[in-house]
């Protein structure tokens, strides 16, 4: 009898899009709340955003079970860090931890596409963007997930990122005000919901600034 | 002669012999489970069929079971894996009771435990071939969640497994609202189960509806839904297309 082929897959794509934009003294992280499988919607009210530390928030889309496991893993590691160092992890530190955690499963990856957003130790906004196996980069803005191909070019157009080839090295952190960045995020998701079937239902926006963390919601198309 | 043969213990999951021990496909399966939140708690419905491929082998399978004081578990998929899960949960509840500290595992905790179990089995490429629905009430808080065989989980006001996702969820999205009365909730569930009975090949007309509230869990005696087969389009299906079969 020839060797049986598996008729189940350990992976699934539960869809959705995530965005993060870094400002001079704030960071906006947003994701839709739709969870799908194939052509079905499982639920319209599922948060893809997880607060990892006081000034560090992660939004992830992809395979929900892997995302959940990853969030739990990082939350546990953060707790240990707090016990050992008596302080919160900084966003750049969490960024490195996330990368290492993802690469650890290089040969059975977390099917999770992440953007990490928060404030660095000087209170300036920072955004890190990842692929499923941990390659990451500090950027001024990013999007991941099913709608990223629609969202990213628009963000590139609006946020005019300077070329990384220029010298001296210029920061890609946007000069936009917080309210303008939030507005841009809302526009971007409204547009993505039009054409990406996996993005829609509701938008969850998290804003981190010196005052703390604030959460906002906006309805999106339900079709 | 094989000098470099590595000896693996008999129960390891490495090597070719292990392949025969991993779940490849389900054998005896249950079909959809549908559940919703209502005013006093959770209502859940499932039929009592256990199919062996296309044969209806077992007709009195209870696919919903109480877990501890506060939860109700419904399962579709492989029945033997469901029984295995009940054994895991039995031990979990036992240890919880042994603490004898006045505390008891609520539906949220049981759902989390089940999610971890399902995900871990998926990681080992030996899944428990079930889609689970976990509902309950604790301290006035209603909870209704679901886990799939690869660990995808979420909670919502109404959930369903298998065909229920295609046929029942749209009805529930249209007609569910907060604070449904018990009668309305049962009526809504029966509406969903009737559609499943008409259109799901593996559904049978013998179902139970379970209710869980702060007071406890009750499960109805098995009963049947009234069905109507005399729609004119079904009575003479060849009417509009002579020569069809």
GROMACS .gro file of C-alpha atoms in nm:
model
  468
    1UNK     CA    1   0.000   0.000   0.000
    2UNK     CA    2   0.161   0.332  -0.107
    3UNK     CA    3   0.223   0.583   0.170
    4UNK     CA    4  -0.091   0.772   0.264
    5UNK     CA    5  -0.101   1.143   0.187
    6UNK     CA    6  -0.238   1.368   0.455
    7UNK     CA    7  -0.594   1.483   0.390
    8UNK     CA    8  -0.586   1.758   0.643
    9UNK     CA    9  -0.371   2.065   0.669
   10UNK     CA   10  -0.226   2.190   0.995
   11UNK     CA   11  -0.266   2.544   0.861
   12UNK     CA   12  -0.562   2.761   0.772
   13UNK     CA   13  -0.583   3.126   0.675
   14UNK     CA   14  -0.828   3.315   0.890
   15UNK     CA   15  -0.769   3.634   0.695
   16UNK     CA   16  -0.775   3.999   0.793
   17UNK     CA   17  -0.544   4.297   0.765
   18UNK     CA   18  -0.321   4.486   1.009
   19UNK     CA   19  -0.163   4.829   0.989
   20UNK     CA   20   0.072   5.029   1.209
   21UNK     CA   21   0.194   5.388   1.171
   22UNK     CA   22   0.464   5.552   1.383
   23UNK     CA   23   0.453   5.921   1.471
   24UNK     CA   24   0.689   6.158   1.651
   25UNK     CA   25   0.529   6.090   1.992
   26UNK     CA   26   0.256   5.833   1.920
   27UNK     CA   27   0.193   5.504   1.746
   28UNK     CA   28  -0.127   5.385   1.578
   29UNK     CA   29  -0.192   5.012   1.543
   30UNK     CA   30  -0.508   4.889   1.372
   31UNK     CA   31  -0.666   4.567   1.249
   32UNK     CA   32  -1.008   4.455   1.130
   33UNK     CA   33  -1.213   4.217   1.345
   34UNK     CA   34  -1.327   3.964   1.088
   35UNK     CA   35  -1.227   3.600   1.121
   36UNK     CA   36  -1.286   3.383   0.813
   37UNK     CA   37  -1.214   3.039   0.678
   38UNK     CA   38  -1.234   2.970   0.308
   39UNK     CA   39  -1.534   3.163   0.182
   40UNK     CA   40  -1.710   3.164   0.521
   41UNK     CA   41  -1.710   3.417   0.800
   42UNK     CA   42  -1.660   3.253   1.140
   43UNK     CA   43  -1.712   3.564   1.346
   44UNK     CA   44  -1.732   3.939   1.293
   45UNK     CA   45  -1.595   4.041   1.630
   46UNK     CA   46  -1.250   3.891   1.688
   47UNK     CA   47  -0.960   4.110   1.800
   48UNK     CA   48  -0.626   4.059   1.624
   49UNK     CA   49  -0.453   4.309   1.850
   50UNK     CA   50  -0.265   4.208   2.163
   51UNK     CA   51  -0.100   4.432   2.421
   52UNK     CA   52   0.235   4.273   2.497
   53UNK     CA   53   0.380   4.544   2.724
   54UNK     CA   54   0.283   4.889   2.852
   55UNK     CA   55   0.414   5.062   2.541
   56UNK     CA   56   0.413   4.775   2.297
   57UNK     CA   57   0.121   4.636   2.097
   58UNK     CA   58   0.116   4.366   1.833
   59UNK     CA   59  -0.135   4.311   1.555
   60UNK     CA   60  -0.124   3.976   1.374
   61UNK     CA   61  -0.318   3.817   1.094
   62UNK     CA   62  -0.292   3.470   0.943
   63UNK     CA   63  -0.370   3.139   1.111
   64UNK     CA   64  -0.556   3.230   1.429
   65UNK     CA   65  -0.448   2.930   1.639
   66UNK     CA   66  -0.081   3.009   1.569
   67UNK     CA   67  -0.141   3.380   1.638
   68UNK     CA   68  -0.302   3.295   1.972
   69UNK     CA   69  -0.016   3.060   2.066
   70UNK     CA   70   0.239   3.327   1.969
   71UNK     CA   71   0.062   3.594   2.175
   72UNK     CA   72   0.050   3.361   2.477
   73UNK     CA   73   0.417   3.273   2.437
   74UNK     CA   74   0.525   3.638   2.422
   75UNK     CA   75   0.300   3.736   2.713
   76UNK     CA   76   0.454   3.458   2.923
   77UNK     CA   77   0.809   3.564   2.829
   78UNK     CA   78   0.723   3.924   2.915
   79UNK     CA   79   0.600   3.819   3.258
   80UNK     CA   80   0.927   3.636   3.322
   81UNK     CA   81   1.121   3.943   3.204
   82UNK     CA   82   0.927   4.159   3.449
   83UNK     CA   83   1.005   3.919   3.733
   84UNK     CA   84   1.373   3.915   3.644
   85UNK     CA   85   1.430   4.283   3.559
   86UNK     CA   86   1.157   4.457   3.758
   87UNK     CA   87   1.055   4.665   3.458
   88UNK     CA   88   0.848   4.649   3.140
   89UNK     CA   89   1.009   4.533   2.816
   90UNK     CA   90   1.081   4.814   2.571
   91UNK     CA   91   0.933   4.793   2.223
   92UNK     CA   92   1.270   4.730   2.049
   93UNK     CA   93   1.344   4.453   2.300
   94UNK     CA   94   1.007   4.290   2.234
   95UNK     CA   95   1.073   4.328   1.862
   96UNK     CA   96   1.388   4.117   1.889
   97UNK     CA   97   1.211   3.860   2.108
   98UNK     CA   98   0.932   3.823   1.854
   99UNK     CA   99   1.182   3.772   1.574
  100UNK     CA  100   1.368   3.505   1.770
  101UNK     CA  101   1.045   3.332   1.869
  102UNK     CA  102   0.933   3.315   1.507
  103UNK     CA  103   1.266   3.184   1.379
  104UNK     CA  104   1.272   2.920   1.651
  105UNK     CA  105   0.991   2.753   1.457
  106UNK     CA  106   1.160   2.804   1.122
  107UNK     CA  107   1.082   2.447   1.014
  108UNK     CA  108   0.717   2.441   1.124
  109UNK     CA  109   0.639   2.812   1.123
  110UNK     CA  110   0.383   3.017   1.307
  111UNK     CA  111   0.162   3.119   1.016
  112UNK     CA  112   0.136   3.465   1.160
  113UNK     CA  113   0.199   3.797   0.984
  114UNK     CA  114   0.279   4.059   1.242
  115UNK     CA  115   0.323   4.428   1.291
  116UNK     CA  116   0.459   4.546   1.622
  117UNK     CA  117   0.393   4.905   1.728
  118UNK     CA  118   0.476   5.115   2.028
  119UNK     CA  119   0.699   5.380   2.180
  120UNK     CA  120   1.073   5.335   2.221
  121UNK     CA  121   1.258   5.435   2.537
  122UNK     CA  122   1.263   5.802   2.427
  123UNK     CA  123   0.887   5.811   2.372
  124UNK     CA  124   0.915   5.819   1.992
  125UNK     CA  125   0.682   5.600   1.788
  126UNK     CA  126   0.827   5.282   1.637
  127UNK     CA  127   0.685   5.015   1.410
  128UNK     CA  128   0.842   4.679   1.330
  129UNK     CA  129   0.719   4.460   1.048
  130UNK     CA  130   0.769   4.083   1.020
  131UNK     CA  131   0.729   3.787   0.793
  132UNK     CA  132   0.618   3.444   0.919
  133UNK     CA  133   0.970   3.323   1.006
  134UNK     CA  134   1.102   3.628   1.184
  135UNK     CA  135   1.276   3.860   0.941
  136UNK     CA  136   1.202   4.205   1.068
  137UNK     CA  137   1.278   4.568   1.009
  138UNK     CA  138   1.212   4.892   1.192
  139UNK     CA  139   0.996   5.109   0.967
  140UNK     CA  140   0.783   5.420   0.987
  141UNK     CA  141   0.464   5.237   0.884
  142UNK     CA  142   0.358   4.894   0.762
  143UNK     CA  143   0.069   4.668   0.678
  144UNK     CA  144   0.035   4.288   0.683
  145UNK     CA  145  -0.233   4.035   0.606
  146UNK     CA  146  -0.480   3.972   0.326
  147UNK     CA  147  -0.534   4.341   0.251
  148UNK     CA  148  -0.170   4.444   0.270
  149UNK     CA  149  -0.122   4.441  -0.108
  150UNK     CA  150  -0.402   4.697  -0.132
  151UNK     CA  151  -0.304   4.901   0.172
  152UNK     CA  152   0.075   4.923   0.149
  153UNK     CA  153   0.098   5.112  -0.183
  154UNK     CA  154  -0.151   5.366  -0.053
  155UNK     CA  155   0.048   5.417   0.266
  156UNK     CA  156   0.363   5.456   0.056
  157UNK     CA  157   0.188   5.725  -0.144
  158UNK     CA  158   0.056   5.915   0.157
  159UNK     CA  159   0.344   5.884   0.398
  160UNK     CA  160   0.622   5.956   0.147
  161UNK     CA  161   0.887   5.732   0.298
  162UNK     CA  162   1.240   5.865   0.228
  163UNK     CA  163   1.466   5.629   0.039
  164UNK     CA  164   1.672   5.409   0.271
  165UNK     CA  165   1.966   5.466   0.035
  166UNK     CA  166   1.993   5.833   0.128
  167UNK     CA  167   2.266   5.960   0.358
  168UNK     CA  168   2.244   6.071   0.634
  169UNK     CA  169   1.994   5.802   0.733
  170UNK     CA  170   1.650   5.958   0.759
  171UNK     CA  171   1.377   5.847   0.992
  172UNK     CA  172   1.061   5.716   0.831
  173UNK     CA  173   0.852   5.827   1.127
  174UNK     CA  174   0.568   6.037   0.992
  175UNK     CA  175   0.538   6.408   1.071
  176UNK     CA  176   0.157   6.369   1.067
  177UNK     CA  177  -0.042   6.457   1.378
  178UNK     CA  178  -0.207   6.175   1.573
  179UNK     CA  179  -0.558   6.261   1.456
  180UNK     CA  180  -0.445   6.271   1.092
  181UNK     CA  181  -0.278   5.931   1.123
  182UNK     CA  182  -0.592   5.779   1.277
  183UNK     CA  183  -0.795   5.928   0.995
  184UNK     CA  184  -0.558   5.781   0.738
  185UNK     CA  185  -0.595   5.438   0.898
  186UNK     CA  186  -0.974   5.462   0.879
  187UNK     CA  187  -0.958   5.562   0.512
  188UNK     CA  188  -0.719   5.282   0.430
  189UNK     CA  189  -0.936   5.012   0.588
  190UNK     CA  190  -1.255   5.145   0.431
  191UNK     CA  191  -1.082   5.111   0.092
  192UNK     CA  192  -0.937   4.767   0.164
  193UNK     CA  193  -1.281   4.640   0.272
  194UNK     CA  194  -1.418   4.729  -0.070
  195UNK     CA  195  -1.196   4.490  -0.257
  196UNK     CA  196  -1.053   4.239  -0.009
  197UNK     CA  197  -1.320   3.986   0.087
  198UNK     CA  198  -1.136   3.891   0.405
  199UNK     CA  199  -1.128   4.246   0.543
  200UNK     CA  200  -1.435   4.408   0.689
  201UNK     CA  201  -1.699   4.406   0.968
  202UNK     CA  202  -1.526   4.632   1.220
  203UNK     CA  203  -1.200   4.819   1.258
  204UNK     CA  204  -1.017   4.824   1.590
  205UNK     CA  205  -0.767   5.108   1.636
  206UNK     CA  206  -0.521   5.127   1.924
  207UNK     CA  207  -0.328   5.449   1.985
  208UNK     CA  208  -0.025   5.459   2.215
  209UNK     CA  209   0.112   5.790   2.334
  210UNK     CA  210   0.264   5.948   2.642
  211UNK     CA  211  -0.077   5.944   2.815
  212UNK     CA  212  -0.115   5.569   2.774
  213UNK     CA  213  -0.319   5.346   2.546
  214UNK     CA  214  -0.650   5.440   2.386
  215UNK     CA  215  -0.886   5.217   2.185
  216UNK     CA  216  -1.130   5.319   1.911
  217UNK     CA  217  -1.370   5.129   1.683
  218UNK     CA  218  -1.521   5.196   1.343
  219UNK     CA  219  -1.775   4.996   1.144
  220UNK     CA  220  -1.668   4.854   0.811
  221UNK     CA  221  -1.860   4.687   0.529
  222UNK     CA  222  -2.012   4.357   0.634
  223UNK     CA  223  -2.014   4.194   0.290
  224UNK     CA  224   2.391  -0.498   0.832
  225UNK     CA  225   2.276  -0.166   0.963
  226UNK     CA  226   2.532  -0.039   1.211
  227UNK     CA  227   2.378   0.302   1.239
  228UNK     CA  228   2.021   0.187   1.311
  229UNK     CA  229   1.882   0.426   1.571
  230UNK     CA  230   1.659   0.255   1.821
  231UNK     CA  231   1.343   0.446   1.890
  232UNK     CA  232   1.108   0.361   2.178
  233UNK     CA  233   0.794   0.183   2.059
  234UNK     CA  234   0.567   0.469   2.148
  235UNK     CA  235   0.755   0.750   1.968
  236UNK     CA  236   0.602   0.937   1.679
  237UNK     CA  237   0.920   0.932   1.468
  238UNK     CA  238   0.996   0.683   1.195
  239UNK     CA  239   0.772   0.496   0.949
  240UNK     CA  240   0.594   0.282   1.209
  241UNK     CA  241   0.457   0.596   1.368
  242UNK     CA  242   0.261   0.683   1.056
  243UNK     CA  243   0.015   0.405   1.127
  244UNK     CA  244  -0.052   0.556   1.468
  245UNK     CA  245  -0.142   0.906   1.349
  246UNK     CA  246  -0.501   0.996   1.275
  247UNK     CA  247  -0.545   1.006   0.897
  248UNK     CA  248  -0.922   1.034   0.864
  249UNK     CA  249  -1.226   0.999   1.087
  250UNK     CA  250  -1.433   0.678   1.097
  251UNK     CA  251  -1.750   0.724   1.303
  252UNK     CA  252  -1.861   1.085   1.281
  253UNK     CA  253  -2.126   1.318   1.419
  254UNK     CA  254  -2.258   1.606   1.214
  255UNK     CA  255  -2.339   1.968   1.306
  256UNK     CA  256  -2.378   2.115   1.652
  257UNK     CA  257  -2.560   2.451   1.681
  258UNK     CA  258  -2.568   2.671   1.991
  259UNK     CA  259  -2.680   3.019   2.093
  260UNK     CA  260  -2.684   3.249   2.396
  261UNK     CA  261  -3.025   3.335   2.533
  262UNK     CA  262  -3.157   3.531   2.829
  263UNK     CA  263  -3.073   3.280   3.103
  264UNK     CA  264  -2.776   3.097   2.950
  265UNK     CA  265  -2.689   2.877   2.655
  266UNK     CA  266  -2.902   2.652   2.434
  267UNK     CA  267  -2.733   2.384   2.227
  268UNK     CA  268  -2.870   2.131   1.980
  269UNK     CA  269  -2.726   1.823   1.812
  270UNK     CA  270  -2.874   1.517   1.650
  271UNK     CA  271  -2.798   1.169   1.773
  272UNK     CA  272  -2.646   1.015   1.464
  273UNK     CA  273  -2.308   0.844   1.435
  274UNK     CA  274  -2.226   0.785   1.069
  275UNK     CA  275  -1.972   0.534   0.942
  276UNK     CA  276  -1.895   0.694   0.608
  277UNK     CA  277  -2.227   0.699   0.426
  278UNK     CA  278  -2.385   0.435   0.654
  279UNK     CA  279  -2.596   0.554   0.944
  280UNK     CA  280  -2.441   0.315   1.193
  281UNK     CA  281  -2.541   0.454   1.534
  282UNK     CA  282  -2.866   0.632   1.610
  283UNK     CA  283  -2.841   0.709   1.981
  284UNK     CA  284  -2.513   0.890   2.018
  285UNK     CA  285  -2.520   1.164   2.280
  286UNK     CA  286  -2.299   1.434   2.133
  287UNK     CA  287  -2.353   1.683   2.415
  288UNK     CA  288  -2.223   1.629   2.767
  289UNK     CA  289  -2.208   1.838   3.085
  290UNK     CA  290  -1.860   1.931   3.206
  291UNK     CA  291  -1.825   2.016   3.575
  292UNK     CA  292  -2.089   2.245   3.722
  293UNK     CA  293  -2.084   2.526   3.472
  294UNK     CA  294  -2.020   2.397   3.121
  295UNK     CA  295  -2.171   2.201   2.835
  296UNK     CA  296  -1.963   2.044   2.557
  297UNK     CA  297  -2.100   1.953   2.215
  298UNK     CA  298  -1.889   1.779   1.953
  299UNK     CA  299  -1.900   1.693   1.586
  300UNK     CA  300  -1.646   1.479   1.404
  301UNK     CA  301  -1.488   1.154   1.519
  302UNK     CA  302  -1.691   1.007   1.807
  303UNK     CA  303  -1.401   0.811   1.958
  304UNK     CA  304  -1.193   1.129   1.977
  305UNK     CA  305  -1.487   1.299   2.151
  306UNK     CA  306  -1.486   1.017   2.406
  307UNK     CA  307  -1.112   1.067   2.452
  308UNK     CA  308  -1.169   1.439   2.513
  309UNK     CA  309  -1.434   1.353   2.774
  310UNK     CA  310  -1.173   1.139   2.950
  311UNK     CA  311  -0.925   1.433   2.951
  312UNK     CA  312  -1.193   1.665   3.087
  313UNK     CA  313  -1.300   1.412   3.347
  314UNK     CA  314  -0.948   1.416   3.486
  315UNK     CA  315  -0.934   1.795   3.466
  316UNK     CA  316  -1.258   1.835   3.662
  317UNK     CA  317  -1.150   1.567   3.909
  318UNK     CA  318  -0.828   1.751   3.992
  319UNK     CA  319  -1.022   2.076   4.015
  320UNK     CA  320  -1.261   1.917   4.266
  321UNK     CA  321  -0.975   1.765   4.465
  322UNK     CA  322  -0.852   2.112   4.553
  323UNK     CA  323  -1.178   2.143   4.748
  324UNK     CA  324  -1.131   2.519   4.764
  325UNK     CA  325  -1.478   2.639   4.674
  326UNK     CA  326  -1.355   2.730   4.328
  327UNK     CA  327  -1.461   2.554   4.012
  328UNK     CA  328  -1.352   2.569   3.649
  329UNK     CA  329  -1.584   2.788   3.445
  330UNK     CA  330  -1.665   2.761   3.072
  331UNK     CA  331  -1.392   3.010   2.978
  332UNK     CA  332  -1.128   2.799   3.150
  333UNK     CA  333  -1.254   2.471   3.001
  334UNK     CA  334  -1.263   2.631   2.655
  335UNK     CA  335  -0.906   2.749   2.696
  336UNK     CA  336  -0.797   2.402   2.808
  337UNK     CA  337  -0.965   2.240   2.510
  338UNK     CA  338  -0.805   2.492   2.273
  339UNK     CA  339  -0.461   2.406   2.409
  340UNK     CA  340  -0.528   2.030   2.382
  341UNK     CA  341  -0.649   2.056   2.021
  342UNK     CA  342  -0.363   2.285   1.918
  343UNK     CA  343  -0.102   2.064   2.079
  344UNK     CA  344  -0.232   1.754   1.903
  345UNK     CA  345  -0.227   1.946   1.574
  346UNK     CA  346   0.135   2.039   1.642
  347UNK     CA  347   0.221   1.670   1.673
  348UNK     CA  348   0.042   1.596   1.345
  349UNK     CA  349  -0.199   1.367   1.531
  350UNK     CA  350  -0.517   1.570   1.564
  351UNK     CA  351  -0.832   1.496   1.756
  352UNK     CA  352  -1.072   1.503   1.464
  353UNK     CA  353  -1.347   1.714   1.623
  354UNK     CA  354  -1.510   2.053   1.612
  355UNK     CA  355  -1.614   2.141   1.965
  356UNK     CA  356  -1.874   2.379   2.106
  357UNK     CA  357  -1.832   2.483   2.467
  358UNK     CA  358  -2.105   2.680   2.641
  359UNK     CA  359  -2.183   2.770   2.999
  360UNK     CA  360  -2.273   3.023   3.265
  361UNK     CA  361  -2.071   3.117   3.570
  362UNK     CA  362  -2.146   3.399   3.812
  363UNK     CA  363  -2.406   3.535   3.575
  364UNK     CA  364  -2.161   3.555   3.287
  365UNK     CA  365  -2.271   3.364   2.977
  366UNK     CA  366  -1.999   3.212   2.758
  367UNK     CA  367  -2.015   3.035   2.425
  368UNK     CA  368  -1.706   2.932   2.231
  369UNK     CA  369  -1.585   2.686   1.972
  370UNK     CA  370  -1.257   2.507   1.882
  371UNK     CA  371  -1.171   2.331   1.559
  372UNK     CA  372  -0.945   2.030   1.509
  373UNK     CA  373  -0.647   2.250   1.426
  374UNK     CA  374  -0.700   2.480   1.722
  375UNK     CA  375  -0.886   2.773   1.564
  376UNK     CA  376  -1.106   2.912   1.841
  377UNK     CA  377  -1.334   3.203   1.912
  378UNK     CA  378  -1.641   3.297   2.113
  379UNK     CA  379  -1.958   3.452   1.984
  380UNK     CA  380  -2.329   3.488   2.056
  381UNK     CA  381  -2.405   3.191   1.835
  382UNK     CA  382  -2.180   2.919   1.694
  383UNK     CA  383  -2.211   2.608   1.483
  384UNK     CA  384  -1.989   2.330   1.350
  385UNK     CA  385  -1.963   2.169   1.007
  386UNK     CA  386  -2.268   2.222   0.788
  387UNK     CA  387  -2.419   2.431   1.064
  388UNK     CA  388  -2.175   2.705   0.966
  389UNK     CA  389  -2.318   2.716   0.616
  390UNK     CA  390  -2.688   2.662   0.689
  391UNK     CA  391  -2.754   2.766   1.049
  392UNK     CA  392  -2.523   3.068   1.104
  393UNK     CA  393  -2.695   3.281   0.835
  394UNK     CA  394  -3.034   3.216   1.000
  395UNK     CA  395  -2.887   3.300   1.340
  396UNK     CA  396  -2.723   3.618   1.207
  397UNK     CA  397  -3.063   3.730   1.083
  398UNK     CA  398  -3.282   3.631   1.376
  399UNK     CA  399  -3.069   3.619   1.690
  400UNK     CA  400  -3.095   3.906   1.933
  401UNK     CA  401  -2.999   3.973   2.295
  402UNK     CA  402  -3.218   3.828   2.571
  403UNK     CA  403  -3.402   3.569   2.368
  404UNK     CA  404  -3.661   3.391   2.579
  405UNK     CA  405  -3.624   3.017   2.628
  406UNK     CA  406  -3.915   2.944   2.393
  407UNK     CA  407  -3.780   3.177   2.123
  408UNK     CA  408  -3.435   3.027   2.158
  409UNK     CA  409  -3.565   2.673   2.118
  410UNK     CA  410  -3.778   2.781   1.822
  411UNK     CA  411  -3.475   2.939   1.657
  412UNK     CA  412  -3.258   2.632   1.717
  413UNK     CA  413  -3.531   2.404   1.581
  414UNK     CA  414  -3.553   2.621   1.271
  415UNK     CA  415  -3.178   2.573   1.218
  416UNK     CA  416  -3.193   2.199   1.287
  417UNK     CA  417  -3.485   2.157   1.047
  418UNK     CA  418  -3.292   2.319   0.761
  419UNK     CA  419  -2.996   2.094   0.845
  420UNK     CA  420  -3.225   1.792   0.845
  421UNK     CA  421  -3.353   1.875   0.497
  422UNK     CA  422  -3.018   1.958   0.346
  423UNK     CA  423  -2.740   1.775   0.538
  424UNK     CA  424  -2.704   1.419   0.416
  425UNK     CA  425  -2.562   1.298   0.748
  426UNK     CA  426  -2.833   1.454   0.966
  427UNK     CA  427  -3.100   1.234   1.123
  428UNK     CA  428  -3.439   1.324   1.265
  429UNK     CA  429  -3.362   1.245   1.626
  430UNK     CA  430  -3.219   1.531   1.824
  431UNK     CA  431  -3.164   1.664   2.169
  432UNK     CA  432  -3.161   2.022   2.290
  433UNK     CA  433  -2.951   2.103   2.596
  434UNK     CA  434  -2.987   2.406   2.818
  435UNK     CA  435  -2.735   2.538   3.065
  436UNK     CA  436  -2.806   2.820   3.308
  437UNK     CA  437  -2.669   2.939   3.640
  438UNK     CA  438  -2.888   2.675   3.805
  439UNK     CA  439  -2.746   2.385   3.607
  440UNK     CA  440  -2.771   2.180   3.292
  441UNK     CA  441  -3.068   1.991   3.150
  442UNK     CA  442  -3.079   1.787   2.833
  443UNK     CA  443  -3.404   1.702   2.662
  444UNK     CA  444  -3.520   1.353   2.579
  445UNK     CA  445  -3.454   1.264   2.216
  446UNK     CA  446  -3.734   1.386   1.988
  447UNK     CA  447  -3.809   1.445   1.620
  448UNK     CA  448  -3.888   1.756   1.422
  449UNK     CA  449  -4.199   1.783   1.208
  450UNK     CA  450  -4.105   1.790   0.842
  451UNK     CA  451  -4.300   1.865   0.529
  452UNK     CA  452  -4.220   1.688   0.207
  453UNK     CA  453  -4.525   1.778  -0.001
  454UNK     CA  454  -4.392   2.095  -0.159
  455UNK     CA  455  -4.514   2.081  -0.517
  456UNK     CA  456  -4.165   2.129  -0.659
  457UNK     CA  457  -4.050   1.821  -0.470
  458UNK     CA  458  -4.368   1.620  -0.528
  459UNK     CA  459  -4.322   1.622  -0.902
  460UNK     CA  460  -3.965   1.726  -0.966
  461UNK     CA  461  -3.980   1.643  -1.337
  462UNK     CA  462  -4.269   1.878  -1.396
  463UNK     CA  463  -4.071   2.162  -1.548
  464UNK     CA  464  -3.820   1.943  -1.729
  465UNK     CA  465  -3.965   1.641  -1.910
  466UNK     CA  466  -3.717   1.357  -1.948
  467UNK     CA  467  -3.510   1.452  -1.644
  468UNK     CA  468  -3.447   1.206  -1.366
   0.00000   0.00000   0.00000
